Tab-separated table of C-alpha atoms (C1' of nucleotides) in Angstrom:
chain	number	residue	atom	x	y	z
F	1	MET	CA	117.116	109.727	104.072
F	2	PRO	CA	119.242	111.593	106.707
F	3	VAL	CA	120.829	109.823	109.137
F	4	THR	CA	122.236	110.619	113.037
F	5	GLY	CA	124.979	107.895	112.302
F	6	ARG	CA	124.303	106.538	116.049
F	7	PRO	CA	125.751	103.270	116.327
F	8	VAL	CA	123.425	99.817	115.176
F	9	SER	CA	123.151	98.124	118.815
F	10	GLU	CA	121.810	101.915	120.327
F	11	ILE	CA	119.478	101.115	117.842
F	12	VAL	CA	118.713	97.831	118.103
F	13	ARG	CA	117.671	98.827	122.178
F	14	GLU	CA	114.062	100.469	122.210
F	15	LEU	CA	114.306	104.125	124.222
F	16	PRO	CA	112.743	103.584	128.055
F	17	GLU	CA	109.477	104.296	128.355
F	18	PRO	CA	108.957	107.977	130.085
F	19	PRO	CA	106.186	108.111	132.659
F	20	GLY	CA	102.687	109.327	132.677
F	21	LEU	CA	102.407	108.356	129.240
F	22	PRO	CA	98.766	108.028	127.550
F	23	ASP	CA	97.452	103.982	126.756
F	24	PRO	CA	98.550	102.773	123.309
F	25	LEU	CA	96.204	103.113	120.976
F	26	PRO	CA	94.559	99.152	120.155
F	27	GLU	CA	98.077	96.959	119.048
F	28	PRO	CA	98.516	93.263	118.587
F	29	ALA	CA	100.339	91.576	121.607
F	30	ALA	CA	103.727	90.889	120.564
F	31	GLU	CA	103.116	87.092	120.157
F	32	ASP	CA	100.396	87.711	117.998
F	33	ILE	CA	102.428	89.367	115.484
F	34	ARG	CA	102.807	87.567	112.004
F	35	LEU	CA	106.163	88.007	109.897
F	36	GLU	CA	103.617	87.571	107.053
F	37	ARG	CA	101.537	90.780	108.065
F	38	VAL	CA	104.484	92.622	109.276
F	39	MET	CA	106.991	92.028	105.537
F	40	ALA	CA	103.462	93.196	103.730
F	41	ALA	CA	103.496	96.365	105.977
F	42	LEU	CA	107.034	97.055	104.694
F	43	SER	CA	106.976	95.821	101.608
F	44	ASP	CA	105.358	99.664	101.483
F	45	PRO	CA	108.400	102.313	100.339
F	46	LEU	CA	106.526	104.642	102.427
F	47	ARG	CA	106.658	102.439	105.040
F	48	LEU	CA	109.192	101.574	105.217
F	49	PHE	CA	110.653	105.530	105.016
F	50	ILE	CA	108.826	105.641	107.781
F	51	VAL	CA	110.261	102.917	109.802
F	52	ARG	CA	113.387	103.864	108.952
F	53	LYS	CA	113.391	107.562	110.004
F	54	LEU	CA	111.975	106.569	112.851
F	55	LEU	CA	114.841	104.108	113.817
F	56	LEU	CA	117.436	106.417	112.583
F	57	ASP	CA	116.528	109.765	113.092
F	58	ARG	CA	114.973	109.230	116.307
F	59	GLU	CA	114.958	112.311	118.004
F	60	GLU	CA	112.505	111.944	121.223
F	61	PHE	CA	110.297	108.629	122.580
F	62	ASP	CA	107.687	109.155	120.301
F	63	HIS	CA	107.190	111.230	116.733
F	64	PRO	CA	104.079	112.963	115.151
F	65	CYS	CA	102.554	112.517	112.064
F	66	GLY	CA	104.681	115.929	111.219
F	67	TRP	CA	107.333	115.407	112.158
F	68	PHE	CA	108.364	113.290	108.637
F	69	GLY	CA	107.964	115.465	106.400
F	70	LEU	CA	105.482	113.626	104.406
F	71	ASP	CA	103.629	115.146	101.452
F	72	ARG	CA	100.885	114.089	101.398
F	73	PRO	CA	97.037	113.954	102.047
F	74	LYS	CA	96.324	113.102	105.396
F	75	SER	CA	94.003	110.713	105.227
F	76	SER	CA	97.151	108.628	103.387
F	77	LEU	CA	99.014	109.461	106.432
F	78	THR	CA	96.040	107.526	108.781
F	79	HIS	CA	96.347	104.597	105.944
F	80	HIS	CA	99.704	104.321	106.574
F	81	PHE	CA	100.984	104.616	110.275
F	82	ARG	CA	97.619	103.055	110.987
F	83	ALA	CA	98.938	99.457	108.349
F	84	LEU	CA	101.795	99.436	110.625
F	85	ARG	CA	100.457	99.628	113.757
F	86	ASP	CA	98.061	96.737	113.039
F	87	ALA	CA	101.110	94.983	111.531
F	88	GLY	CA	102.437	94.940	114.856
F	89	VAL	CA	105.376	97.650	113.967
F	90	ILE	CA	104.684	100.349	115.254
F	91	ARG	CA	103.332	101.835	119.131
F	92	GLN	CA	100.645	104.708	118.730
F	93	ARG	CA	99.409	106.552	121.428
F	94	GLN	CA	97.264	110.517	121.711
F	95	TYR	CA	98.401	113.026	122.749
F	96	GLY	CA	96.421	115.842	122.982
F	97	LEU	CA	95.904	116.130	119.042
F	98	GLU	CA	98.730	114.835	118.427
F	99	ARG	CA	99.180	110.553	117.781
F	100	ARG	CA	102.975	109.980	118.292
F	101	SER	CA	104.382	106.963	116.819
F	102	HIS	CA	107.883	104.674	117.873
F	103	VAL	CA	108.868	101.735	116.413
F	104	ARG	CA	108.465	98.200	118.540
F	105	VAL	CA	111.679	97.654	118.476
F	106	ASN	CA	111.666	95.160	121.766
F	107	ASP	CA	108.754	92.963	120.363
F	108	LEU	CA	110.037	93.080	117.002
F	109	ASP	CA	113.949	91.086	118.030
F	110	ALA	CA	111.740	89.091	120.207
F	111	ARG	CA	109.864	87.875	117.643
F	112	PHE	CA	112.228	87.830	114.374
F	113	PRO	CA	115.722	88.075	115.585
F	114	GLY	CA	117.735	89.986	112.724
F	115	LEU	CA	114.878	92.010	111.034
F	116	VAL	CA	114.520	95.714	112.933
F	117	GLU	CA	118.744	95.220	112.805
F	118	MET	CA	118.284	94.792	108.851
F	119	ILE	CA	116.143	97.248	108.246
F	120	ALA	CA	118.402	100.103	109.880
F	121	ALA	CA	121.696	98.988	108.137
F	122	TRP	CA	119.674	99.076	105.124
F	123	SER	CA	120.358	101.559	102.435
F	124	PRO	CA	117.549	101.925	100.055
F	125	ARG	CA	119.166	102.455	96.231
F	126	GLU	CA	118.441	106.348	95.068
F	127	ASP	CA	117.038	105.260	90.922
E	1	MET	CA	105.927	71.839	108.467
E	2	PRO	CA	108.465	69.060	108.969
E	3	VAL	CA	111.802	70.616	110.258
E	4	THR	CA	115.562	68.353	109.512
E	5	GLY	CA	116.851	70.458	113.019
E	6	ARG	CA	120.020	71.754	110.759
E	7	PRO	CA	121.656	74.092	112.337
E	8	VAL	CA	120.699	77.770	111.759
E	9	SER	CA	124.587	78.476	110.246
E	10	GLU	CA	124.569	75.854	107.946
E	11	ILE	CA	121.631	77.535	106.915
E	12	VAL	CA	122.606	80.743	105.808
E	13	ARG	CA	125.347	79.317	103.885
E	14	GLU	CA	124.358	77.662	100.711
E	15	LEU	CA	125.131	75.051	99.312
E	16	PRO	CA	128.430	74.782	96.439
E	17	GLU	CA	127.068	74.489	93.032
E	18	PRO	CA	126.933	71.182	91.198
E	19	PRO	CA	128.840	71.337	88.209
E	20	GLY	CA	127.135	71.438	84.347
E	21	LEU	CA	124.025	73.250	85.853
E	22	PRO	CA	121.837	74.472	83.626
E	23	ASP	CA	122.148	78.163	83.445
E	24	PRO	CA	119.722	80.168	85.831
E	25	LEU	CA	116.424	81.798	84.526
E	26	PRO	CA	116.157	85.524	84.255
E	27	GLU	CA	116.540	86.989	87.322
E	28	PRO	CA	117.809	90.922	89.252
E	29	ALA	CA	121.100	91.135	89.814
E	30	ALA	CA	122.527	90.596	93.215
E	31	GLU	CA	123.512	94.565	94.021
E	32	ASP	CA	118.935	95.100	92.094
E	33	ILE	CA	117.830	93.131	94.899
E	34	ARG	CA	115.270	95.774	96.513
E	35	LEU	CA	114.381	94.973	100.364
E	36	GLU	CA	110.757	96.017	99.459
E	37	ARG	CA	109.863	93.673	96.796
E	38	VAL	CA	111.383	91.093	98.835
E	39	MET	CA	109.310	91.817	101.300
E	40	ALA	CA	106.638	91.518	99.700
E	41	ALA	CA	107.424	88.681	97.991
E	42	LEU	CA	106.924	86.851	101.311
E	43	SER	CA	104.385	88.784	102.548
E	44	ASP	CA	102.239	85.648	100.807
E	45	PRO	CA	102.018	82.970	103.142
E	46	LEU	CA	102.609	80.172	100.139
E	47	ARG	CA	105.810	81.395	99.415
E	48	LEU	CA	106.428	82.104	102.583
E	49	PHE	CA	106.590	78.309	103.048
E	50	ILE	CA	108.434	77.848	100.429
E	51	VAL	CA	110.983	79.663	101.213
E	52	ARG	CA	110.888	78.076	104.379
E	53	LYS	CA	110.797	74.092	103.290
E	54	LEU	CA	113.441	75.220	100.195
E	55	LEU	CA	115.740	76.543	103.350
E	56	LEU	CA	114.841	73.830	106.428
E	57	ASP	CA	113.940	70.286	104.761
E	58	ARG	CA	116.476	71.041	101.604
E	59	GLU	CA	117.357	67.515	100.137
E	60	GLU	CA	119.487	68.844	97.347
E	61	PHE	CA	120.843	71.822	95.517
E	62	ASP	CA	117.927	72.483	93.758
E	63	HIS	CA	114.221	71.648	93.759
E	64	PRO	CA	110.934	71.164	91.578
E	65	CYS	CA	108.120	72.629	91.889
E	66	GLY	CA	106.062	68.541	92.245
E	67	TRP	CA	108.835	68.507	95.953
E	68	PHE	CA	107.106	71.075	97.333
E	69	GLY	CA	103.961	68.740	97.463
E	70	LEU	CA	101.625	71.900	97.143
E	71	ASP	CA	98.324	71.635	96.435
E	72	ARG	CA	97.103	74.345	93.870
E	73	PRO	CA	96.674	74.224	90.026
E	74	LYS	CA	99.982	74.656	88.639
E	75	SER	CA	99.272	78.002	86.829
E	76	SER	CA	99.432	79.057	90.604
E	77	LEU	CA	102.413	77.587	91.210
E	78	THR	CA	104.270	79.480	88.172
E	79	HIS	CA	103.068	82.583	89.360
E	80	HIS	CA	104.002	82.487	93.338
E	81	PHE	CA	107.733	80.915	92.016
E	82	ARG	CA	108.409	83.864	89.229
E	83	ALA	CA	106.943	86.159	92.691
E	84	LEU	CA	110.426	84.620	94.016
E	85	ARG	CA	112.349	84.697	91.001
E	86	ASP	CA	111.838	87.841	90.221
E	87	ALA	CA	112.137	89.777	93.638
E	88	GLY	CA	115.794	87.820	94.388
E	89	VAL	CA	114.557	85.717	96.377
E	90	ILE	CA	115.196	82.322	94.315
E	91	ARG	CA	116.989	81.338	91.614
E	92	GLN	CA	115.829	79.107	89.631
E	93	ARG	CA	116.810	76.272	86.618
E	94	GLN	CA	115.379	74.330	83.545
E	95	TYR	CA	116.526	70.697	83.989
E	96	GLY	CA	114.894	69.040	80.487
E	97	LEU	CA	110.860	68.239	81.880
E	98	GLU	CA	111.401	70.254	85.516
E	99	ARG	CA	112.277	73.526	86.492
E	100	ARG	CA	113.911	73.834	89.708
E	101	SER	CA	114.641	75.862	92.640
E	102	HIS	CA	116.784	77.537	95.569
E	103	VAL	CA	117.459	80.498	97.983
E	104	ARG	CA	119.556	82.688	96.944
E	105	VAL	CA	120.782	82.446	100.319
E	106	ASN	CA	124.760	84.638	99.789
E	107	ASP	CA	122.747	87.128	97.482
E	108	LEU	CA	120.361	87.258	100.391
E	109	ASP	CA	122.863	87.503	103.134
E	110	ALA	CA	125.143	89.995	101.420
E	111	ARG	CA	121.961	92.583	101.065
E	112	PHE	CA	119.966	91.677	103.831
E	113	PRO	CA	122.859	90.624	107.042
E	114	GLY	CA	119.557	88.455	109.100
E	115	LEU	CA	117.105	87.609	106.964
E	116	VAL	CA	116.938	84.410	105.813
E	117	GLU	CA	118.675	83.137	109.094
E	118	MET	CA	115.704	84.948	110.663
E	119	ILE	CA	113.297	83.334	108.345
E	120	ALA	CA	115.178	79.911	109.220
E	121	ALA	CA	114.373	80.602	113.297
E	122	TRP	CA	111.304	81.853	113.142
E	123	SER	CA	108.666	79.396	113.745
E	124	PRO	CA	104.789	79.899	112.485
E	125	ARG	CA	102.350	79.583	113.981
E	126	GLU	CA	99.668	77.083	113.346
E	127	ASP	CA	95.768	78.610	114.234
Q	1	DT	C1'	104.641	58.138	66.453
Q	2	DG	C1'	101.813	59.210	70.146
Q	3	DC	C1'	101.365	59.428	74.941
Q	4	DT	C1'	102.566	61.648	79.084
Q	5	DA	C1'	104.096	64.929	82.665
Q	6	DA	C1'	105.624	69.392	84.078
Q	7	DG	C1'	105.268	73.767	83.555
Q	8	DT	C1'	104.630	77.782	81.288
Q	9	DT	C1'	100.994	82.112	78.662
Q	10	DC	C1'	96.379	83.737	78.854
Q	11	DG	C1'	92.463	85.540	79.680
Q	12	DA	C1'	88.765	86.278	83.171
Q	13	DC	C1'	87.458	86.999	87.914
Q	14	DT	C1'	87.678	88.911	92.299
Q	15	DC	C1'	89.240	91.545	96.048
Q	16	DA	C1'	92.586	93.824	98.198
Q	17	DA	C1'	94.755	98.144	99.111
Q	18	DC	C1'	96.739	102.296	97.710
Q	19	DT	C1'	95.262	107.044	96.808
Q	20	DC	C1'	92.775	111.208	97.886
Q	21	DG	C1'	88.542	114.508	99.084
Q	22	DT	C1'	85.333	115.504	101.800
Q	23	DA	C1'	83.464	115.681	106.070
Q	24	DC	C1'	83.791	115.510	110.746
Q	25	DA	C1'	85.097	115.346	116.193
Q	26	DA	C1'	88.456	116.990	119.239
Q	27	DG	C1'	92.340	119.427	121.746
Q	28	DC	C1'	94.952	123.705	122.606
Q	29	DC	C1'	94.799	128.943	121.710
Q	30	DT	C1'	93.159	133.465	121.918
I	1	DA	C1'	83.090	131.218	121.786
I	2	DG	C1'	85.414	131.043	117.309
I	3	DG	C1'	89.614	130.052	114.949
I	4	DC	C1'	93.423	126.750	114.424
I	5	DT	C1'	95.580	122.872	113.707
I	6	DT	C1'	95.973	117.233	114.494
I	7	DG	C1'	93.893	113.413	112.659
I	8	DT	C1'	89.282	109.772	111.440
I	9	DA	C1'	85.984	108.265	109.487
I	10	DC	C1'	84.169	107.308	104.976
I	11	DG	C1'	83.229	106.324	100.142
I	12	DA	C1'	85.014	106.460	95.012
I	13	DG	C1'	88.428	104.948	91.989
I	14	DT	C1'	92.074	102.909	90.177
I	15	DT	C1'	95.365	99.612	90.332
I	16	DG	C1'	97.784	95.541	91.311
I	17	DA	C1'	97.825	90.911	93.259
I	18	DG	C1'	96.010	86.286	93.781
I	19	DT	C1'	93.199	82.280	92.167
I	20	DC	C1'	91.826	79.636	88.167
I	21	DG	C1'	90.618	77.006	84.012
I	22	DA	C1'	92.129	75.855	79.414
I	23	DA	C1'	95.264	75.471	75.513
I	24	DC	C1'	100.079	75.128	74.196
I	25	DT	C1'	104.856	73.695	74.940
I	26	DT	C1'	108.574	70.867	75.967
I	27	DA	C1'	111.249	66.924	76.490
I	28	DG	C1'	111.644	62.421	77.849
I	29	DC	C1'	110.009	57.521	76.811
I	30	DA	C1'	107.742	53.020	75.051
DNA sequence: TGCTAAGTTCGACTCAACTCGTACAAGCCT
DNA sequence: AGGCTTGTACGAGTTGAGTCGAACTTAGCA
């Protein structure tokens, strides 16, 4: 995975919200995020890839599905992005045709201190 | 869950191994522990309970299955303890009839800094 | 010797999750 | 209007995980 080399201290600080965003899609409130569900969401390699790319290769505030370069059917991607959103890991907004996502760094850090930073610092094995 | 109130700084420091222990049961080497598998192991509420109790209510170096007070069939417990051991979360040793477990704090902390501390600090919701 | 206790192994059942094709909806553009 | 793009909804097939009962193994002990 390409990595920009941004320091971890910057990764765990969520970008400020640009003004005039669409409303977020339905998601759990920060206090309703469950560790078991977050763990289950992050136990899938594809979803872990998505979250890591959002953290490490972030270019904008929000990113559409196409930006990830995932070679999977669209219905599979819908499934995985929804799993991440339902668990409270990402927030999604509808921009016209596109549905863009970012990691809920502030909410995750408030509930589970150190989790986002650990994921950002972790390097997946090659084999 | 009862909690002894030990400081987190003590929790993330694994107890020193007493001398004369039996060999550990087969387990992945520290460098082979996979984050996806650890996440999957911790996505089950019962296993999260086991790990938290091992971290927070520890009384000895190793604890047998009976110590946890889990009201499940023995074959179910075998399944869950094995899932934790296969993922590299706990180490198990055979003491006569008993199979005792402890969390591999040092190995987990080396691979995924902050994970154990986050789990120890986290409080499950009541509902 | 034989009982008991701790835990395993095996097989069966259930259920949730992953995968994907197909059909559909909703914007954007010419 | 018509076509293109982004993504959803639904359904089906498959796989894997959790659950448990029943039979077995092993160690300790009376």
